Amino acid sequence: MLDIMANRRSIRKYQEIAVEQEKVDAIIKAALLAPSGNAIYPTRFFVVNDKELIVELAKAREVGSSFLKNAPLCIVVSADPQTTDAWIEDSSIAATYIQLSAQALGLGSCWVQVRNRKHSKEITSEDYVRKILNIPECLKLACIIGIGYPDEQKEPHADERLRRDHVYANRAEQE
Ligand SMILES: Cc1cc2nc3c(=O)[nH]c(=O)nc-3n(C[C@H](O)[C@H](O)[C@H](O)COP(=O)(O)O)c2cc1C
């Protein structure tokens, strides 16, 4: 697990190879295993491999989502906020499980933020994606995770560049 974490980078270029169904199943199982506040499991996952839909999803954001058009697989992470006030946390943890399980299976992935983002001046990314996938109004959308076999290589983050100054031993230092 620590190696998987150390080697994961956001991958935005993918080979033109479909992700095998066993791998999709394993990723979804990982998402369903993620911890959830009060064991409420508000998350709902839309697993998209339809090329035409993915091309539409790639327009979810004004900038920052176009790379999705070449992803063979997208997972939209959403949740029902009426059941819990921790839907953002639960969605984020599930999305992280999706990214780490993809990495473990030799796949690359990247998060596209949907929550609080815009498709255009008038339309939110959430409403735009909701319409494409017919997602009911009762669900809030967190993100889209693009997944596929990597077509780019990235170095792991160098240890010396980690923000160790963001870490405090016990208490913050006094000013
Ligand atoms: C909450 C969140 C939102 C993100 N949104 C986007 C996005 O909309 N588009 C994108 O290309 N990358 C997005 N990313 C990926 C980040 O840009 C990436 O994680 C960051 O640059 C660090 O690089 P690394 O993932 O390779 O370590 C997002 C990541 C997180 C955690």
Short mmCIF file of C-alpha atoms and ligand atoms in Angstrom, two decimals:
data_model
loop_
_atom_site.label_atom_id
_atom_site.label_comp_id
_atom_site.label_asym_id
_atom_site.label_seq_id
_atom_site.Cartn_x
_atom_site.Cartn_y
_atom_site.Cartn_z
CA MET A 1 0.00 0.00 0.00
CA LEU A 2 2.79 2.47 0.85
CA ASP A 3 4.45 1.79 -2.53
CA ILE A 4 1.12 2.29 -4.29
CA MET A 5 0.72 5.63 -2.54
CA ALA A 6 4.32 6.65 -3.24
CA ASN A 7 3.99 5.88 -6.97
CA ARG A 8 0.52 7.31 -7.62
CA ARG A 9 0.44 10.42 -9.75
CA SER A 10 -2.44 12.03 -11.58
CA ILE A 11 -2.52 10.42 -15.02
CA ARG A 12 -4.36 12.33 -17.74
CA LYS A 13 -3.22 10.45 -20.86
CA TYR A 14 -4.52 6.95 -21.46
CA GLN A 15 -3.87 4.14 -23.92
CA GLU A 16 -6.74 3.16 -26.19
CA ILE A 17 -7.38 -0.03 -24.24
CA ALA A 18 -10.60 -0.84 -22.42
CA VAL A 19 -10.32 -1.54 -18.69
CA GLU A 20 -11.16 -5.21 -18.11
CA GLN A 21 -14.44 -5.89 -16.33
CA GLU A 22 -12.64 -7.76 -13.48
CA LYS A 23 -10.62 -4.60 -12.81
CA VAL A 24 -13.71 -2.40 -12.93
CA ASP A 25 -15.38 -4.78 -10.46
CA ALA A 26 -12.34 -4.67 -8.15
CA ILE A 27 -12.29 -0.87 -8.20
CA ILE A 28 -16.00 -0.66 -7.43
CA LYS A 29 -15.58 -3.16 -4.62
CA ALA A 30 -12.82 -0.97 -3.16
CA ALA A 31 -15.10 2.09 -3.35
CA LEU A 32 -17.85 0.19 -1.55
CA LEU A 33 -15.38 -0.86 1.16
CA ALA A 34 -14.45 2.73 2.00
CA PRO A 35 -15.27 3.88 5.51
CA SER A 36 -18.44 5.92 5.91
CA GLY A 37 -19.51 8.11 8.80
CA ASN A 38 -22.06 6.24 10.95
CA ALA A 39 -21.97 3.46 8.32
CA ILE A 40 -24.58 5.36 6.31
CA TYR A 41 -22.96 4.78 2.89
CA PRO A 42 -24.57 7.74 1.11
CA THR A 43 -22.37 7.34 -1.96
CA ARG A 44 -23.65 6.37 -5.42
CA PHE A 45 -21.30 5.53 -8.28
CA PHE A 46 -21.96 5.97 -11.98
CA VAL A 47 -19.60 3.72 -13.93
CA VAL A 48 -19.31 5.09 -17.45
CA ASN A 49 -17.55 3.31 -20.32
CA ASP A 50 -19.74 4.56 -23.15
CA LYS A 51 -17.42 6.58 -25.41
CA GLU A 52 -20.07 9.11 -26.44
CA LEU A 53 -21.04 9.80 -22.83
CA ILE A 54 -17.39 10.15 -21.83
CA VAL A 55 -16.84 12.74 -24.59
CA GLU A 56 -19.73 14.69 -23.08
CA LEU A 57 -18.40 14.30 -19.52
CA ALA A 58 -15.08 15.76 -20.71
CA LYS A 59 -16.90 19.09 -21.12
CA ALA A 60 -18.00 19.16 -17.47
CA ARG A 61 -15.64 21.99 -16.60
CA GLU A 62 -14.67 25.24 -18.31
CA VAL A 63 -11.08 24.03 -17.87
CA GLY A 64 -9.60 20.95 -16.25
CA SER A 65 -11.79 18.14 -17.58
CA SER A 66 -11.03 17.89 -21.31
CA PHE A 67 -8.47 15.11 -20.77
CA LEU A 68 -11.35 12.82 -19.84
CA LYS A 69 -12.32 12.47 -23.49
CA ASN A 70 -9.60 9.84 -23.96
CA ALA A 71 -10.33 7.95 -20.74
CA PRO A 72 -11.84 4.51 -21.39
CA LEU A 73 -13.52 4.61 -17.98
CA CYS A 74 -15.00 7.35 -15.82
CA ILE A 75 -16.53 6.90 -12.40
CA VAL A 76 -18.79 9.71 -11.21
CA VAL A 77 -18.86 9.83 -7.43
CA SER A 78 -22.07 11.20 -5.95
CA ALA A 79 -23.92 10.96 -2.66
CA ASP A 80 -27.28 11.54 -1.03
CA PRO A 81 -26.86 14.53 1.33
CA GLN A 82 -30.27 13.97 2.93
CA THR A 83 -28.95 10.93 4.75
CA THR A 84 -25.79 12.45 6.25
CA ASP A 85 -23.93 15.75 6.67
CA ALA A 86 -20.67 13.91 5.93
CA TRP A 87 -21.40 13.21 2.26
CA ILE A 88 -18.38 15.21 1.07
CA GLU A 89 -16.06 13.26 3.36
CA ASP A 90 -17.60 9.92 2.39
CA SER A 91 -17.43 10.78 -1.33
CA SER A 92 -13.82 11.94 -1.06
CA ILE A 93 -12.72 8.81 0.76
CA ALA A 94 -14.47 6.60 -1.80
CA ALA A 95 -12.84 8.57 -4.65
CA THR A 96 -9.46 8.08 -2.99
CA TYR A 97 -10.09 4.34 -2.68
CA ILE A 98 -10.96 4.33 -6.40
CA GLN A 99 -7.69 6.08 -7.27
CA LEU A 100 -5.53 3.86 -5.07
CA SER A 101 -7.17 0.62 -6.24
CA ALA A 102 -6.73 1.74 -9.86
CA GLN A 103 -3.03 2.32 -9.15
CA ALA A 104 -2.78 -1.13 -7.53
CA LEU A 105 -4.20 -2.66 -10.72
CA GLY A 106 -1.67 -0.96 -13.01
CA LEU A 107 -4.08 1.76 -14.09
CA GLY A 108 -3.69 5.52 -13.99
CA SER A 109 -6.36 7.92 -12.79
CA CYS A 110 -7.13 11.57 -12.20
CA TRP A 111 -9.77 13.39 -10.20
CA VAL A 112 -11.96 16.01 -11.89
CA GLN A 113 -13.65 18.28 -9.43
CA VAL A 114 -17.39 18.68 -10.07
CA ARG A 115 -18.66 20.03 -6.74
CA ASN A 116 -18.63 23.86 -6.64
CA ARG A 117 -17.36 24.13 -10.21
CA LYS A 118 -18.86 25.54 -13.40
CA HIS A 119 -19.48 24.13 -16.85
CA SER A 120 -20.23 27.62 -18.18
CA LYS A 121 -21.32 31.01 -16.83
CA GLU A 122 -24.89 29.79 -16.45
CA ILE A 123 -24.56 26.06 -15.75
CA THR A 124 -22.81 24.31 -12.88
CA SER A 125 -20.67 21.26 -13.62
CA GLU A 126 -23.01 19.33 -11.36
CA ASP A 127 -26.13 20.18 -13.38
CA TYR A 128 -24.30 19.54 -16.63
CA VAL A 129 -23.17 16.04 -15.56
CA ARG A 130 -26.52 15.32 -13.93
CA LYS A 131 -28.27 15.89 -17.24
CA ILE A 132 -25.91 13.72 -19.27
CA LEU A 133 -26.19 10.74 -16.92
CA ASN A 134 -29.79 11.26 -15.82
CA ILE A 135 -28.70 11.56 -12.18
CA PRO A 136 -31.62 12.30 -9.84
CA GLU A 137 -31.82 15.71 -8.13
CA CYS A 138 -31.53 14.10 -4.69
CA LEU A 139 -27.87 13.24 -5.33
CA LYS A 140 -24.99 15.71 -5.00
CA LEU A 141 -21.97 15.22 -7.26
CA ALA A 142 -18.44 15.26 -5.90
CA CYS A 143 -16.13 14.35 -8.76
CA ILE A 144 -15.40 12.30 -11.85
CA ILE A 145 -12.44 9.94 -11.70
CA GLY A 146 -10.95 9.26 -15.13
CA ILE A 147 -9.25 5.86 -15.34
CA GLY A 148 -7.23 3.97 -17.94
CA TYR A 149 -3.92 2.35 -18.79
CA PRO A 150 -1.32 5.15 -18.55
CA ASP A 151 0.06 6.71 -21.70
CA GLU A 152 2.35 9.03 -19.77
CA GLN A 153 4.98 8.39 -17.14
CA LYS A 154 5.45 10.57 -14.11
CA GLU A 155 8.11 10.41 -11.47
CA PRO A 156 6.91 9.78 -7.92
CA HIS A 157 6.98 12.90 -5.76
CA ALA A 158 10.51 13.35 -4.43
CA ASP A 159 10.76 12.89 -0.69
CA GLU A 160 12.58 16.22 -0.24
CA ARG A 161 9.66 18.09 -1.84
CA LEU A 162 7.05 16.79 0.58
CA ARG A 163 5.65 19.59 2.74
CA ARG A 164 7.04 18.41 6.04
CA ASP A 165 6.72 22.02 7.27
CA HIS A 166 2.95 21.38 7.28
CA VAL A 167 3.37 18.81 9.99
CA TYR A 168 3.52 19.73 13.67
CA ALA A 169 4.87 17.63 16.51
CA ASN A 170 2.16 17.74 19.12
CA ARG A 171 1.47 21.49 19.33
CA ALA A 172 1.99 24.38 16.94
CA GLU A 173 5.10 26.42 17.64
CA GLN A 174 4.43 29.67 19.49
CA GLU A 175 4.80 32.84 17.39
C1 LIG B 1 -10.03 17.64 -4.78
C2 LIG B 1 -9.24 17.50 -6.05
C3 LIG B 1 -9.68 18.11 -7.21
C4 LIG B 1 -8.98 17.96 -8.39
N1 LIG B 1 -9.51 18.48 -9.55
C5 LIG B 1 -8.85 18.29 -10.72
C6 LIG B 1 -9.45 18.72 -11.95
O1 LIG B 1 -10.57 19.21 -11.98
N2 LIG B 1 -8.75 18.52 -13.09
C7 LIG B 1 -7.51 17.93 -13.10
O2 LIG B 1 -6.93 17.78 -14.17
N3 LIG B 1 -6.92 17.49 -11.94
C8 LIG B 1 -7.57 17.65 -10.76
N4 LIG B 1 -7.03 17.16 -9.58
C9 LIG B 1 -5.71 16.53 -9.58
C10 LIG B 1 -4.65 17.46 -8.96
O3 LIG B 1 -4.32 18.46 -9.90
C11 LIG B 1 -3.41 16.63 -8.58
O4 LIG B 1 -3.79 15.68 -7.61
C12 LIG B 1 -2.29 17.51 -8.03
O5 LIG B 1 -1.77 18.32 -9.06
C13 LIG B 1 -1.15 16.69 -7.44
O6 LIG B 1 -0.60 15.82 -8.42
P1 LIG B 1 -0.56 14.24 -8.22
O7 LIG B 1 -1.97 13.75 -8.12
O8 LIG B 1 0.12 13.71 -9.48
O9 LIG B 1 0.20 13.94 -6.99
C14 LIG B 1 -7.75 17.25 -8.41
C15 LIG B 1 -7.31 16.63 -7.23
C16 LIG B 1 -8.05 16.73 -6.08
C17 LIG B 1 -7.59 16.00 -4.85
#
